[in-house]
PDB file of C-alpha atoms (C1' of nucleotides) in Angstrom:
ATOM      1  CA  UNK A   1      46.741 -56.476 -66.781  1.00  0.00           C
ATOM      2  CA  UNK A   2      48.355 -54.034 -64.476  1.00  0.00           C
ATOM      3  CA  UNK A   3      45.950 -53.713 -61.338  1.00  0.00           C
ATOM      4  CA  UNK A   4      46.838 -51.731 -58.020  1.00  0.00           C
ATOM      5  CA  UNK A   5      49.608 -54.055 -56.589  1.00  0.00           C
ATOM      6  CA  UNK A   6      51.242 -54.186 -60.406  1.00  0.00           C
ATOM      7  CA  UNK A   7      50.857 -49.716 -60.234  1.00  0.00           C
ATOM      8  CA  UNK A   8      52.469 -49.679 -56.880  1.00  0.00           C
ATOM      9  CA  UNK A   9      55.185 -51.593 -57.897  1.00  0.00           C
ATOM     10  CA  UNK A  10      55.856 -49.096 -60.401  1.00  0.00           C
ATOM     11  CA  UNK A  11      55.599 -46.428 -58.491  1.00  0.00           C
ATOM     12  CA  UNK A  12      57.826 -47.513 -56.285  1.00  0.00           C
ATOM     13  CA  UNK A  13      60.975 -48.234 -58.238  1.00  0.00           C
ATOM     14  CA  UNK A  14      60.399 -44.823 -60.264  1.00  0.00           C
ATOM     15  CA  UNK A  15      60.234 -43.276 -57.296  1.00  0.00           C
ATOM     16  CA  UNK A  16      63.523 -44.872 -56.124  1.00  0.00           C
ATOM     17  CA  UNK A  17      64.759 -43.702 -59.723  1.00  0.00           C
ATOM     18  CA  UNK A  18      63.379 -40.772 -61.252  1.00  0.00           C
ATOM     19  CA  UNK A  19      62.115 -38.677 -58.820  1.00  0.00           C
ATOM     20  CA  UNK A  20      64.444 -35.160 -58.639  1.00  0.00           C
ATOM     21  CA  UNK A  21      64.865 -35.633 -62.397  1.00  0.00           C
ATOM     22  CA  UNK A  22      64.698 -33.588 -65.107  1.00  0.00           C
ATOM     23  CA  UNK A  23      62.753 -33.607 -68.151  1.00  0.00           C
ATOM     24  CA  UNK A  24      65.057 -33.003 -70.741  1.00  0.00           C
ATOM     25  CA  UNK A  25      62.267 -33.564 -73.655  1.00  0.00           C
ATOM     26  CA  UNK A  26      59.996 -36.374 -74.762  1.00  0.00           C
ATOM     27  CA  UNK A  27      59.159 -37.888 -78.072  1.00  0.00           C
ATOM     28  CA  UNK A  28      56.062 -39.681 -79.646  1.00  0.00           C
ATOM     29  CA  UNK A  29      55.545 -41.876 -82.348  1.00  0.00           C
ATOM     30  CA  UNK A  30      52.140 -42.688 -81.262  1.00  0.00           C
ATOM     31  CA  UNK A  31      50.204 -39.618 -80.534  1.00  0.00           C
ATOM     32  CA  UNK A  32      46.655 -41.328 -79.458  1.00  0.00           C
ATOM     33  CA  UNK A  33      48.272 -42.213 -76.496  1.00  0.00           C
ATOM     34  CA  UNK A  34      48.619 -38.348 -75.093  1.00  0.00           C
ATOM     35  CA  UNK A  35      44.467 -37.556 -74.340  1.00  0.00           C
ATOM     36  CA  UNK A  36      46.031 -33.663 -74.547  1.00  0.00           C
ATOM     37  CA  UNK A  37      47.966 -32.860 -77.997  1.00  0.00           C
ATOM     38  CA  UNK A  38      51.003 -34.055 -78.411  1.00  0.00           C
ATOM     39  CA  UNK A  39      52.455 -30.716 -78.594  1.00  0.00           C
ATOM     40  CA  UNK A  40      50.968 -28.986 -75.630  1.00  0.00           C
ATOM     41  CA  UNK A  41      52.000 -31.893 -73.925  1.00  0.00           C
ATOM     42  CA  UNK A  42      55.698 -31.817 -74.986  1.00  0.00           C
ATOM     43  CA  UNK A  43      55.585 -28.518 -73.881  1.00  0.00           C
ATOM     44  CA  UNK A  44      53.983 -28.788 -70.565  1.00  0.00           C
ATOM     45  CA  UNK A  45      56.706 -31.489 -69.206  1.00  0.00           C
ATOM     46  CA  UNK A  46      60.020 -30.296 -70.961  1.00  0.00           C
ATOM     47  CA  UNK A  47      62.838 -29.025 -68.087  1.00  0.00           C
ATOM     48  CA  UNK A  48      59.778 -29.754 -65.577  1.00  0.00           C
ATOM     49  CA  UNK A  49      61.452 -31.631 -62.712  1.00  0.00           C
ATOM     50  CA  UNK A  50      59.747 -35.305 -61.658  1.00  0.00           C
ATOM     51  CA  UNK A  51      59.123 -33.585 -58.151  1.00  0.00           C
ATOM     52  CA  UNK A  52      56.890 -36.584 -56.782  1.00  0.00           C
ATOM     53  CA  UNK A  53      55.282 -40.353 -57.847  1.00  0.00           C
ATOM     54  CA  UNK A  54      52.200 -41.416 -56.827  1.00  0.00           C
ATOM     55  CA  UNK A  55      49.512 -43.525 -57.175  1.00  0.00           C
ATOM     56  CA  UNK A  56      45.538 -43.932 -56.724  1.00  0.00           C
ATOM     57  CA  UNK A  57      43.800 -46.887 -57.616  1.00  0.00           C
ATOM     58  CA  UNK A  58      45.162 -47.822 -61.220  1.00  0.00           C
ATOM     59  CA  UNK A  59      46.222 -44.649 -61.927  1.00  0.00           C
ATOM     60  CA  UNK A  60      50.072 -42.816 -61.599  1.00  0.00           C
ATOM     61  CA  UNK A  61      50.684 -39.558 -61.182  1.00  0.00           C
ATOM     62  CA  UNK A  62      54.065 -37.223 -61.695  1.00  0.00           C
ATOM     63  CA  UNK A  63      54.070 -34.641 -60.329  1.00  0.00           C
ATOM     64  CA  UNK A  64      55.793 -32.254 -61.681  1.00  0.00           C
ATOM     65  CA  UNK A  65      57.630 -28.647 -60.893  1.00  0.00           C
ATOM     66  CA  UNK A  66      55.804 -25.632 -61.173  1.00  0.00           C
ATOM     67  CA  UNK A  67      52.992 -27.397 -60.096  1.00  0.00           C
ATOM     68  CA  UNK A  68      51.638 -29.479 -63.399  1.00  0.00           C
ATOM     69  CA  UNK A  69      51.659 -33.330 -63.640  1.00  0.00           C
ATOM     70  CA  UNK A  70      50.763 -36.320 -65.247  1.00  0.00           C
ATOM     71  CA  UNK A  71      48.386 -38.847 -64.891  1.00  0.00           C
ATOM     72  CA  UNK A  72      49.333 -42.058 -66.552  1.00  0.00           C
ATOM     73  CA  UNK A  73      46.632 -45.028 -66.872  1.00  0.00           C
ATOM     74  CA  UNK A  74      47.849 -48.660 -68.181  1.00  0.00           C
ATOM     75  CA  UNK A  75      44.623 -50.240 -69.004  1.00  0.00           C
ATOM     76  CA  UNK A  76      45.760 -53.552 -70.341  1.00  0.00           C
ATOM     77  CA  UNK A  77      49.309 -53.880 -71.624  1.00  0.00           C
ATOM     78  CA  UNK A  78      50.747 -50.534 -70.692  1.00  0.00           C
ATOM     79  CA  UNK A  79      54.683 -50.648 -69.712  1.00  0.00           C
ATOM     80  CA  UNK A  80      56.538 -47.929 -68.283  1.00  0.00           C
ATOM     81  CA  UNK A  81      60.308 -48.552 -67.695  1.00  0.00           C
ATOM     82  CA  UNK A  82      63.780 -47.269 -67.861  1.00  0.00           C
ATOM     83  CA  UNK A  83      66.044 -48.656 -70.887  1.00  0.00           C
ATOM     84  CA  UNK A  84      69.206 -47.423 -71.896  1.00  0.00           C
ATOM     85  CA  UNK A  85      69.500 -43.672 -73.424  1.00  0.00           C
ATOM     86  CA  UNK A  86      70.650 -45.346 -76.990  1.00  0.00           C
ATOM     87  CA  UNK A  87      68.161 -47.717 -77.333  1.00  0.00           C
ATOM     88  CA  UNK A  88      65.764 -47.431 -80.482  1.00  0.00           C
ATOM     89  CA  UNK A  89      62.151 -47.280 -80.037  1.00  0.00           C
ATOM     90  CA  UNK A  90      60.383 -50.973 -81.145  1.00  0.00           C
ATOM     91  CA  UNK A  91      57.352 -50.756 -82.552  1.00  0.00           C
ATOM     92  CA  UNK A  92      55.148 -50.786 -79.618  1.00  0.00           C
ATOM     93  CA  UNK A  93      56.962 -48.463 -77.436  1.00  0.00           C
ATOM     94  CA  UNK A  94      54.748 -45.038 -78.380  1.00  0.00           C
ATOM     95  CA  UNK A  95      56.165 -42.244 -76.275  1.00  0.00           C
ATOM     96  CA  UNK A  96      59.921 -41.779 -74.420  1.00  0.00           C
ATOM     97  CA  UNK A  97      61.113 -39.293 -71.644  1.00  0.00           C
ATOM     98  CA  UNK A  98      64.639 -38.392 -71.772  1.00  0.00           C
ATOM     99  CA  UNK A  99      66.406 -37.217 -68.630  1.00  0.00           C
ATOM    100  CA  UNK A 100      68.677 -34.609 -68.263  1.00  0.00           C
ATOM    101  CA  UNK A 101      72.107 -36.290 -66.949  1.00  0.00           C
ATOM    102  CA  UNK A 102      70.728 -39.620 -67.037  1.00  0.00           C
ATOM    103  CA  UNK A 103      71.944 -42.888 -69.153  1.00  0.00           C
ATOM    104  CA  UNK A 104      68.303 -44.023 -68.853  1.00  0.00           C
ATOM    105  CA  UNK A 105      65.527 -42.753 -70.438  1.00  0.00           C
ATOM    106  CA  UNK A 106      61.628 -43.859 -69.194  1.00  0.00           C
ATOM    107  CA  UNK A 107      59.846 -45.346 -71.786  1.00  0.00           C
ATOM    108  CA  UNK A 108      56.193 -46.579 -72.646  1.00  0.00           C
ATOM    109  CA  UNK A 109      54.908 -49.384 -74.509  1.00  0.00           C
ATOM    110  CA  UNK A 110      52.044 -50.674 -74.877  1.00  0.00           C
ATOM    111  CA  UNK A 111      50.833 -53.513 -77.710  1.00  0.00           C
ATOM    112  CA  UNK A 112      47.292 -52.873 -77.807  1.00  0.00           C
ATOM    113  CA  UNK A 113      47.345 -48.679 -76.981  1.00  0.00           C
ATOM    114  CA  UNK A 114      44.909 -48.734 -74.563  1.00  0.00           C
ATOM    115  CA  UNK A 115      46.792 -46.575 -71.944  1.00  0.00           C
ATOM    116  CA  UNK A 116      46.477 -42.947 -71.800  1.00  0.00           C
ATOM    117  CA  UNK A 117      48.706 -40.408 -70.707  1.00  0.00           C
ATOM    118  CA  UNK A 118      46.574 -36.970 -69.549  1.00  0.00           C
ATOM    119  CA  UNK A 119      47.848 -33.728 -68.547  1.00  0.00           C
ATOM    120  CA  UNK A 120      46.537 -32.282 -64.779  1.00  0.00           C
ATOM    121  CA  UNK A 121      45.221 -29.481 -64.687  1.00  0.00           C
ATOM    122  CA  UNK A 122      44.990 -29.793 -61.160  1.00  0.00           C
ATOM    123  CA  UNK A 123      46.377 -31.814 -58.223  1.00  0.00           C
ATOM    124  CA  UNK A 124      45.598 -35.536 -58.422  1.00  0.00           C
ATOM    125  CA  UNK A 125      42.814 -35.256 -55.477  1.00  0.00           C
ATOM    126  CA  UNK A 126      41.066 -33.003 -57.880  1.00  0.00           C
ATOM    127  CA  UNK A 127      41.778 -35.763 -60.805  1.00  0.00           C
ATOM    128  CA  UNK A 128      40.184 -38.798 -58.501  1.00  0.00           C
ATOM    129  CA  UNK A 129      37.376 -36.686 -57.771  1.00  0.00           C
ATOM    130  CA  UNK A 130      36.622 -35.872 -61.394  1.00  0.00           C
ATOM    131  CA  UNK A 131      37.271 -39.613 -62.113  1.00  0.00           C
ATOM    132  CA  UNK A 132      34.987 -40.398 -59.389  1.00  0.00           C
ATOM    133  CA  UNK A 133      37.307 -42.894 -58.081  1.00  0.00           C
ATOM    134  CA  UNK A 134      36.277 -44.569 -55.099  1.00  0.00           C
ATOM    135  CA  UNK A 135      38.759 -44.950 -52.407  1.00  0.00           C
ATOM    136  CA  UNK A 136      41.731 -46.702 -52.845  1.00  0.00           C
ATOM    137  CA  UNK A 137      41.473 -50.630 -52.276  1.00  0.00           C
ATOM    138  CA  UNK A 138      44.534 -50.700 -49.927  1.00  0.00           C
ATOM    139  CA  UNK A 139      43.384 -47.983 -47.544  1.00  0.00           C
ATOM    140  CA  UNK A 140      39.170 -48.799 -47.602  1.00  0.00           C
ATOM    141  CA  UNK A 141      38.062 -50.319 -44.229  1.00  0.00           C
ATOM    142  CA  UNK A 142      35.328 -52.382 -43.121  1.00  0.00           C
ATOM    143  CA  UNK A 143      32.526 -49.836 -42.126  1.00  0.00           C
ATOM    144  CA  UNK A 144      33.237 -48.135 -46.059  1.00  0.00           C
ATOM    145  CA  UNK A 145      33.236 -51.838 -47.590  1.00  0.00           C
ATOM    146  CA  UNK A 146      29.649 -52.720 -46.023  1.00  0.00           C
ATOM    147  CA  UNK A 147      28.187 -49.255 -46.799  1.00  0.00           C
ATOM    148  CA  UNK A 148      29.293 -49.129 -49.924  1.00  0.00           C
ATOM    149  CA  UNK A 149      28.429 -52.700 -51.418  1.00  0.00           C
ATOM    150  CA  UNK A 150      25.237 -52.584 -49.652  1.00  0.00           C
ATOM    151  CA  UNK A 151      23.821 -49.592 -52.323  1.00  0.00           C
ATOM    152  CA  UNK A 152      23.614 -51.983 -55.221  1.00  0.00           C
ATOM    153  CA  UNK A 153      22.078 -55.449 -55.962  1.00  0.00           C
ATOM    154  CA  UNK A 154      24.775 -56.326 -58.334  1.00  0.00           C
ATOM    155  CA  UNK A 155      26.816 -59.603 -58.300  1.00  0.00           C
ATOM    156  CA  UNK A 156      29.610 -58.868 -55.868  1.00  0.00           C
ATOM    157  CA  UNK A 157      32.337 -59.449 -58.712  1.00  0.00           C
ATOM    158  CA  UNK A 158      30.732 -56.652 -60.723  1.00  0.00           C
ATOM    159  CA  UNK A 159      30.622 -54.073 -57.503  1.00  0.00           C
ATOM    160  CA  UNK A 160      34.394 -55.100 -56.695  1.00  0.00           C
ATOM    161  CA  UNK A 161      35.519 -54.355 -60.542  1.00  0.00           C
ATOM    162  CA  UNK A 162      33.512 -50.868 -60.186  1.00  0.00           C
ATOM    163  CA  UNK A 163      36.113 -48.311 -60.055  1.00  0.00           C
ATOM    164  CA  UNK A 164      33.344 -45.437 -58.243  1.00  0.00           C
ATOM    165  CA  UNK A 165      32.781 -48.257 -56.022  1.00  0.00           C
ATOM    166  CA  UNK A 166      36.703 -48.938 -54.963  1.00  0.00           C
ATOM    167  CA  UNK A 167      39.527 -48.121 -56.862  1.00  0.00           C
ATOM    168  CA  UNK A 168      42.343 -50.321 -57.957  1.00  0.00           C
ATOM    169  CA  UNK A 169      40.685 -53.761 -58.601  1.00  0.00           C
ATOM    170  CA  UNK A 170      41.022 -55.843 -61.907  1.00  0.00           C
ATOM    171  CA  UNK A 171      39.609 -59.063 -62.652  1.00  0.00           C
ATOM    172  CA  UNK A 172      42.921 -61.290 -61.555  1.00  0.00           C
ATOM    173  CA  UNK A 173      42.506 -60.018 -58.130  1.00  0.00           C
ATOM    174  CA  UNK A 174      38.362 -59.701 -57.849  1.00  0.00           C
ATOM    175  CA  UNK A 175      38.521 -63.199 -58.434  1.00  0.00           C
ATOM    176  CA  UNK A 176      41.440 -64.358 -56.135  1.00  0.00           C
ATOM    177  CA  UNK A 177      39.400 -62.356 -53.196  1.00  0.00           C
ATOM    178  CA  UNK A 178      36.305 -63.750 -53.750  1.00  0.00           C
ATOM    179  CA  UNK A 179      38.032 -67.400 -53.540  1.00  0.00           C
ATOM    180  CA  UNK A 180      39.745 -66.438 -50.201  1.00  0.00           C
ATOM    181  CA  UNK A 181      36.590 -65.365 -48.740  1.00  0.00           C
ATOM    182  CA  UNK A 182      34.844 -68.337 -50.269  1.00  0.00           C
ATOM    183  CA  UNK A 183      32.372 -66.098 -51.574  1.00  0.00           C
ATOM    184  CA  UNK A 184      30.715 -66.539 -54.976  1.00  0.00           C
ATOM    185  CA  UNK A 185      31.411 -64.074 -57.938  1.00  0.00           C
ATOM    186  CA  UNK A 186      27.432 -63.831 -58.343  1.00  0.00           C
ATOM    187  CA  UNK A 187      25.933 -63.440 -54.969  1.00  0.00           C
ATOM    188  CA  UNK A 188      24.517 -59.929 -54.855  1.00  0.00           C
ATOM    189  CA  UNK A 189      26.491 -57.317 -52.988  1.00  0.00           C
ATOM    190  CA  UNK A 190      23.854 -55.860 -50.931  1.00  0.00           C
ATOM    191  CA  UNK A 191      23.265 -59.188 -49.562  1.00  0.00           C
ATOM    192  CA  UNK A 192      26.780 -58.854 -47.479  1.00  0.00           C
ATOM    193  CA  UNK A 193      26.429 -58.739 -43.648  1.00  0.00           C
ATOM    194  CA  UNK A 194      28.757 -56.233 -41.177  1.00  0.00           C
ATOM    195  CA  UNK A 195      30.764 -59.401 -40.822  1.00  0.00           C
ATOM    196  CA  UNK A 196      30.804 -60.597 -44.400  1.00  0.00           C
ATOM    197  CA  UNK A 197      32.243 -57.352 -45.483  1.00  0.00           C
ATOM    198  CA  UNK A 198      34.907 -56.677 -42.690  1.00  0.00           C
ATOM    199  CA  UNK A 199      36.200 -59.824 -43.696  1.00  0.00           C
ATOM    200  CA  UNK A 200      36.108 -59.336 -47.259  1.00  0.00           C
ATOM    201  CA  UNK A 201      38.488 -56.131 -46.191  1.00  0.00           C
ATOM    202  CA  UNK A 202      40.289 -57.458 -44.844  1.00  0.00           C
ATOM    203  CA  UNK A 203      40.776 -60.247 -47.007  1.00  0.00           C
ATOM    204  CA  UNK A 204      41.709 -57.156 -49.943  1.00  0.00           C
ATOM    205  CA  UNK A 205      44.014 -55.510 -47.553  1.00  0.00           C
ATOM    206  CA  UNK A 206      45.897 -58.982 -47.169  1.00  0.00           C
ATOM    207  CA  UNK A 207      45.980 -59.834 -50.906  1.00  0.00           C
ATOM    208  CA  UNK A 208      46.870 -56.405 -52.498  1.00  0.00           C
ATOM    209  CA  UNK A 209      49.731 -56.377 -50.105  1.00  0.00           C
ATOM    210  CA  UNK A 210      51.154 -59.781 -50.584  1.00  0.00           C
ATOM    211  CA  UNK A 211      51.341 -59.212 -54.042  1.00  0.00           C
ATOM    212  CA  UNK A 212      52.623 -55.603 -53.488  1.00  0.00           C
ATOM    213  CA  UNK A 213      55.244 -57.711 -51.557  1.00  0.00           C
ATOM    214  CA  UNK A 214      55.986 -60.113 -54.486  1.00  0.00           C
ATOM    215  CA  UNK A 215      56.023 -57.310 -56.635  1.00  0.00           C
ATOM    216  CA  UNK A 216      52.936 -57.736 -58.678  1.00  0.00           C
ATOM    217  CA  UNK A 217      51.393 -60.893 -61.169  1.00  0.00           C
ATOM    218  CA  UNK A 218      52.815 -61.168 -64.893  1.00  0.00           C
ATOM    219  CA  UNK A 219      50.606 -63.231 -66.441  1.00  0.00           C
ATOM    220  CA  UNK A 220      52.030 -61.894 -69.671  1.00  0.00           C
ATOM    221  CA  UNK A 221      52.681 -58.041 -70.265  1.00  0.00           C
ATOM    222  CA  UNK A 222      53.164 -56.305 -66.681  1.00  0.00           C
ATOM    223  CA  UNK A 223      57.151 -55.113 -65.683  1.00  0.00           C
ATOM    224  CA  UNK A 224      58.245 -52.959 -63.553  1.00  0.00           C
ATOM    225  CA  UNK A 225      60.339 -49.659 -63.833  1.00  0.00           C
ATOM    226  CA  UNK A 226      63.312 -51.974 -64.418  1.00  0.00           C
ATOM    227  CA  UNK A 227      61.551 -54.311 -67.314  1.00  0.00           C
ATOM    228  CA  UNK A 228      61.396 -57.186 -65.025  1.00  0.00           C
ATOM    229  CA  UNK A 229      58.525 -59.668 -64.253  1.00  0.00           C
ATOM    230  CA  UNK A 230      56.463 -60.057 -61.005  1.00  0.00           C
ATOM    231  CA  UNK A 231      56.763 -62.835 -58.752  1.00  0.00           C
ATOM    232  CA  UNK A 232      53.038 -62.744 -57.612  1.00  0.00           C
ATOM    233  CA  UNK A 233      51.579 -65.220 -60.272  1.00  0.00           C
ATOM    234  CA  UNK A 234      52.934 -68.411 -58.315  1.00  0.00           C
ATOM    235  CA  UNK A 235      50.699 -67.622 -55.511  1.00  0.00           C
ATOM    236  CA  UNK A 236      47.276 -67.191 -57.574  1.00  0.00           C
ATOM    237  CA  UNK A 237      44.997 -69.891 -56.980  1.00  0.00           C
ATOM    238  CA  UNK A 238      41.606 -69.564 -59.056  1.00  0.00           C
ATOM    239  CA  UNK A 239      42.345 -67.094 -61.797  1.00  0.00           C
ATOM    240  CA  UNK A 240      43.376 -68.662 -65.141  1.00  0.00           C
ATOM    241  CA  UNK A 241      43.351 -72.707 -63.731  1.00  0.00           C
ATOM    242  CA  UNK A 242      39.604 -73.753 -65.377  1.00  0.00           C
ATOM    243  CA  UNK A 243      40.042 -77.084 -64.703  1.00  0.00           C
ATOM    244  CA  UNK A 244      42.343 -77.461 -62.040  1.00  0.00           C
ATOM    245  CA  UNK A 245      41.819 -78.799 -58.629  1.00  0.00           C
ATOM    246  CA  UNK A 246      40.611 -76.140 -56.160  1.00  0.00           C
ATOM    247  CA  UNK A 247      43.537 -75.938 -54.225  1.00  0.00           C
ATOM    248  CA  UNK A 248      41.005 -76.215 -50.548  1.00  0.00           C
ATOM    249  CA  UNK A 249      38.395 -79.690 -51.863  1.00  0.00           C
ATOM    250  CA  UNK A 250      39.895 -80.885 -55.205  1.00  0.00           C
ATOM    251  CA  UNK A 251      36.789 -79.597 -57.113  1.00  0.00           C
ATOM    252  CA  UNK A 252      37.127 -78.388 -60.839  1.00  0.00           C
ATOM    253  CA  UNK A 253      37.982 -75.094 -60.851  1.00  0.00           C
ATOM    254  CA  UNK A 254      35.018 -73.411 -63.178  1.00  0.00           C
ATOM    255  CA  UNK A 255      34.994 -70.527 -65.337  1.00  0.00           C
ATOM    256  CA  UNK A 256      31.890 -68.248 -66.393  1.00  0.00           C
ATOM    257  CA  UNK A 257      31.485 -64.840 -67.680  1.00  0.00           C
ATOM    258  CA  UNK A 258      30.609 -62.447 -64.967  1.00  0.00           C
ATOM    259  CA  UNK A 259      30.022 -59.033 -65.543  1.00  0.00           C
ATOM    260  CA  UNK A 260      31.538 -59.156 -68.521  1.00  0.00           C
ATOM    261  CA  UNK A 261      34.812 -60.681 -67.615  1.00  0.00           C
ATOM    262  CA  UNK A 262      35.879 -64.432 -67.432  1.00  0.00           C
ATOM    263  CA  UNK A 263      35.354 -65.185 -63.655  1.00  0.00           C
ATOM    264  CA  UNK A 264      37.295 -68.261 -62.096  1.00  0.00           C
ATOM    265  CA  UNK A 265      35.972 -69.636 -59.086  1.00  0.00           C
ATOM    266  CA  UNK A 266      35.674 -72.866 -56.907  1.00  0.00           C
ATOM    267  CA  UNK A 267      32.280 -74.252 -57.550  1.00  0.00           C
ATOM    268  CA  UNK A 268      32.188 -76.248 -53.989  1.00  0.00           C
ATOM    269  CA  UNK A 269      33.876 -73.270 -51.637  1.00  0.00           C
ATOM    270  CA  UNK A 270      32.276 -70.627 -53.445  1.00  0.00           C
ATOM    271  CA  UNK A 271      28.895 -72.046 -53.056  1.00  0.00           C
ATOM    272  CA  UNK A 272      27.097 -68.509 -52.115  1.00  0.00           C
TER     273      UNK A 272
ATOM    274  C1'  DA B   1      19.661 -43.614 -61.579  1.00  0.00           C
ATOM    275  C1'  DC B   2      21.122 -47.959 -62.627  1.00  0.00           C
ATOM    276  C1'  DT B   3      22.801 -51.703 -65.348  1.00  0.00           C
ATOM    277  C1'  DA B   4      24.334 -54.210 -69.436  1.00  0.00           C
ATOM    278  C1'  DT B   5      26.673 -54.225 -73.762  1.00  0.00           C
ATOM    279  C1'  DC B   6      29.735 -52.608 -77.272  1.00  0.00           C
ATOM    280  C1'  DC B   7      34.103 -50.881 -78.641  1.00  0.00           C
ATOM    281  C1'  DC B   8      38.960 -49.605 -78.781  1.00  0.00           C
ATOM    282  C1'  DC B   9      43.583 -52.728 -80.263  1.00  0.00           C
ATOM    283  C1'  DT B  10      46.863 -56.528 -81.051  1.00  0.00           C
ATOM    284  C1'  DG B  11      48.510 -61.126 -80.447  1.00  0.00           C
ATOM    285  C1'  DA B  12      47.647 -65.902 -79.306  1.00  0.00           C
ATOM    286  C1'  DC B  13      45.305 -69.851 -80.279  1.00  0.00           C
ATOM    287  C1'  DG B  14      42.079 -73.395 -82.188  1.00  0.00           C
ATOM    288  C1'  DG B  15      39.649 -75.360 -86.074  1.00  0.00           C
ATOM    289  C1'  DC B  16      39.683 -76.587 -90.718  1.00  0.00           C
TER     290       DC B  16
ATOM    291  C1'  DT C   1      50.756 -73.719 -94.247  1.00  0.00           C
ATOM    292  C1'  DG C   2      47.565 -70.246 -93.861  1.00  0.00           C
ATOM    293  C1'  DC C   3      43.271 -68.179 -93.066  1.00  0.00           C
ATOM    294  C1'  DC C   4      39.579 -66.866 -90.172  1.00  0.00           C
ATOM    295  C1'  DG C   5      36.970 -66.431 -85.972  1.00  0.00           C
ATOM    296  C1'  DT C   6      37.254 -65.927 -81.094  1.00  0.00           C
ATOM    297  C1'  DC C   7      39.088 -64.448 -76.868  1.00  0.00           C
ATOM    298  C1'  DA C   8      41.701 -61.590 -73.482  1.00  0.00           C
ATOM    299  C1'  DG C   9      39.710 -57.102 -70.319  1.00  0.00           C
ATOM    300  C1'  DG C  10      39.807 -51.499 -68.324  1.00  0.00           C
ATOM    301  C1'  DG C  11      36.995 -48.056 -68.878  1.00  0.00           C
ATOM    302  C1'  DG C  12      34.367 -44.723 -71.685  1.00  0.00           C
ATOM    303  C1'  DA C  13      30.279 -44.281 -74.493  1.00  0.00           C
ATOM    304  C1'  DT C  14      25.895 -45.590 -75.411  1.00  0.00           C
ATOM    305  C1'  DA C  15      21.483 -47.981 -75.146  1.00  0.00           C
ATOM    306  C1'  DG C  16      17.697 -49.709 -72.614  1.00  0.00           C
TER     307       DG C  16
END
DNA sequence: ACTATCCCCTGACGGC
DNA sequence: TGCCGTCAGGGGATAG
């Protein structure tokens, strides 16, 4: 599940390829994965030059010429990489972008089409605003972390997978934070102290950018703009191992549903 | 206002 | 072998 350090990866090596492109056209065979009709889309992006990439939390932008864009969200098993102009769509890939003088074309699949493309309207800023994104995980800093987390009584894994709350968390990387700060997944979030939560922000600005580093976790669908797997998974050491030996005492790695999402966490070191 | 739960969708997996 | 139920989870909608 693509989270911020899997989107920045993206953004990255489109960036490196795409940007200063042209839009030749782009074709559908899934048209619930355009928010806007497929049409108006079509029409909005063809000859439109990719002028920028960016990205906010879990979101990508392309910004386009003439002052339109995209925003592009991945939700669970969204891809979006180059492949070869001549290859044939399979039957998960719902939507290609052909560019003009280009032996690539971008692509996006996506198994269980729960991405969304949307057209902007506006500039991104206005788009994370509407959204009400909080700020971005890799940028927030202590002060923000405490003030924000102390406005709700909600278990700290629940305030950390709140988008309005910060933006660019998923439940791999909730969980791997939580385990590095020895925290546990349940303790309420207004309960943090100053200290707590400059160390918890730090502890997010470490992780996202390790991973950012290794180029994101694949635990089964994420790529990159090239089709090629992260290298991030090697270094996780709570999320998916019930069972396993906490890599710090030995204890049993436990699992429990948290918010509403399977939560991994060392029963011993993540006492409260 | 705040919080919890359901739902979208497909594939993987376990039990029988 | 095959069928069926369950699970995976981001975020929007909805209910309480």
């Amino acid at each position: 599940m693509p989270e911020l350090p899997e989107v920045e990866t993206i953004a990255r090596g489109l960036r490196a390829s795409i940007v200063g492109k042209k839009i030749e056209d782009v074709r559908c065979r899934c048209p619930c994965i355009v928010k806007t009709s497929f049409p108006s889309f079509r029409r909005h992006l063809k000859a439109k030059a990719i002028d920028k990439v960016l990205r906010y939390g879990k979101y990508l932008f392309l910004v386009l010429s003439g002052g339109s864009g995209i925003a592009l969200h991945l939700r669970m098993t969204g891809q979006i990489f180059l492949v070869p102009r001549e290859r044939e769509m399979d039957r998960h890939t719902h939507l290609e972008f052909l560019l003009q003088g280009s032996a690539n074309k971008l692509v996006y699949r996506d198994v269980r089409k729960f991405g969304r493309f949307e057209l902007l309207g506006c500039d991104p800023a206005e788009f994370i605003r509407y959204k009400k994104l909080g700020p971005d995980a890799l940028a927030v800093d202590a002060e923000q972390t405490h003030t924000r987390l102390s406005l709700t009584r909600r278990a700290l894994k629940a305030a950390l997978l709140d988008q309005s709350m910060l933006a660019g968390l998923g439940n791999i990387y909730a969980d791997e934070i939580l385990y590095r700060e020895r925290i546990s997944p349940l303790r309420s979030a207004s309960e943090l102290t100053r200290k707590q939560a400059a160390s918890l922000a730090a502890s997010i600005h470490a992780l996202l950018s390790e991973a950012i580093e290794k180029n994101g976790t694949t635990i089964s669908d994420f790529v990159n703009s090239l089709g090629e797997q992260g290298g991030f998974q090697g270094a996780l050491r709570v999320y998916g191992k019930e069972g396993e030996p906490c890599p710090s005492c030995g204890t049993r790695i436990a699992k429990r549903r948290v918010a509403g999402r399977g939560t991994y966490f060392c029963p011993r070191c993540q006492r409260r």
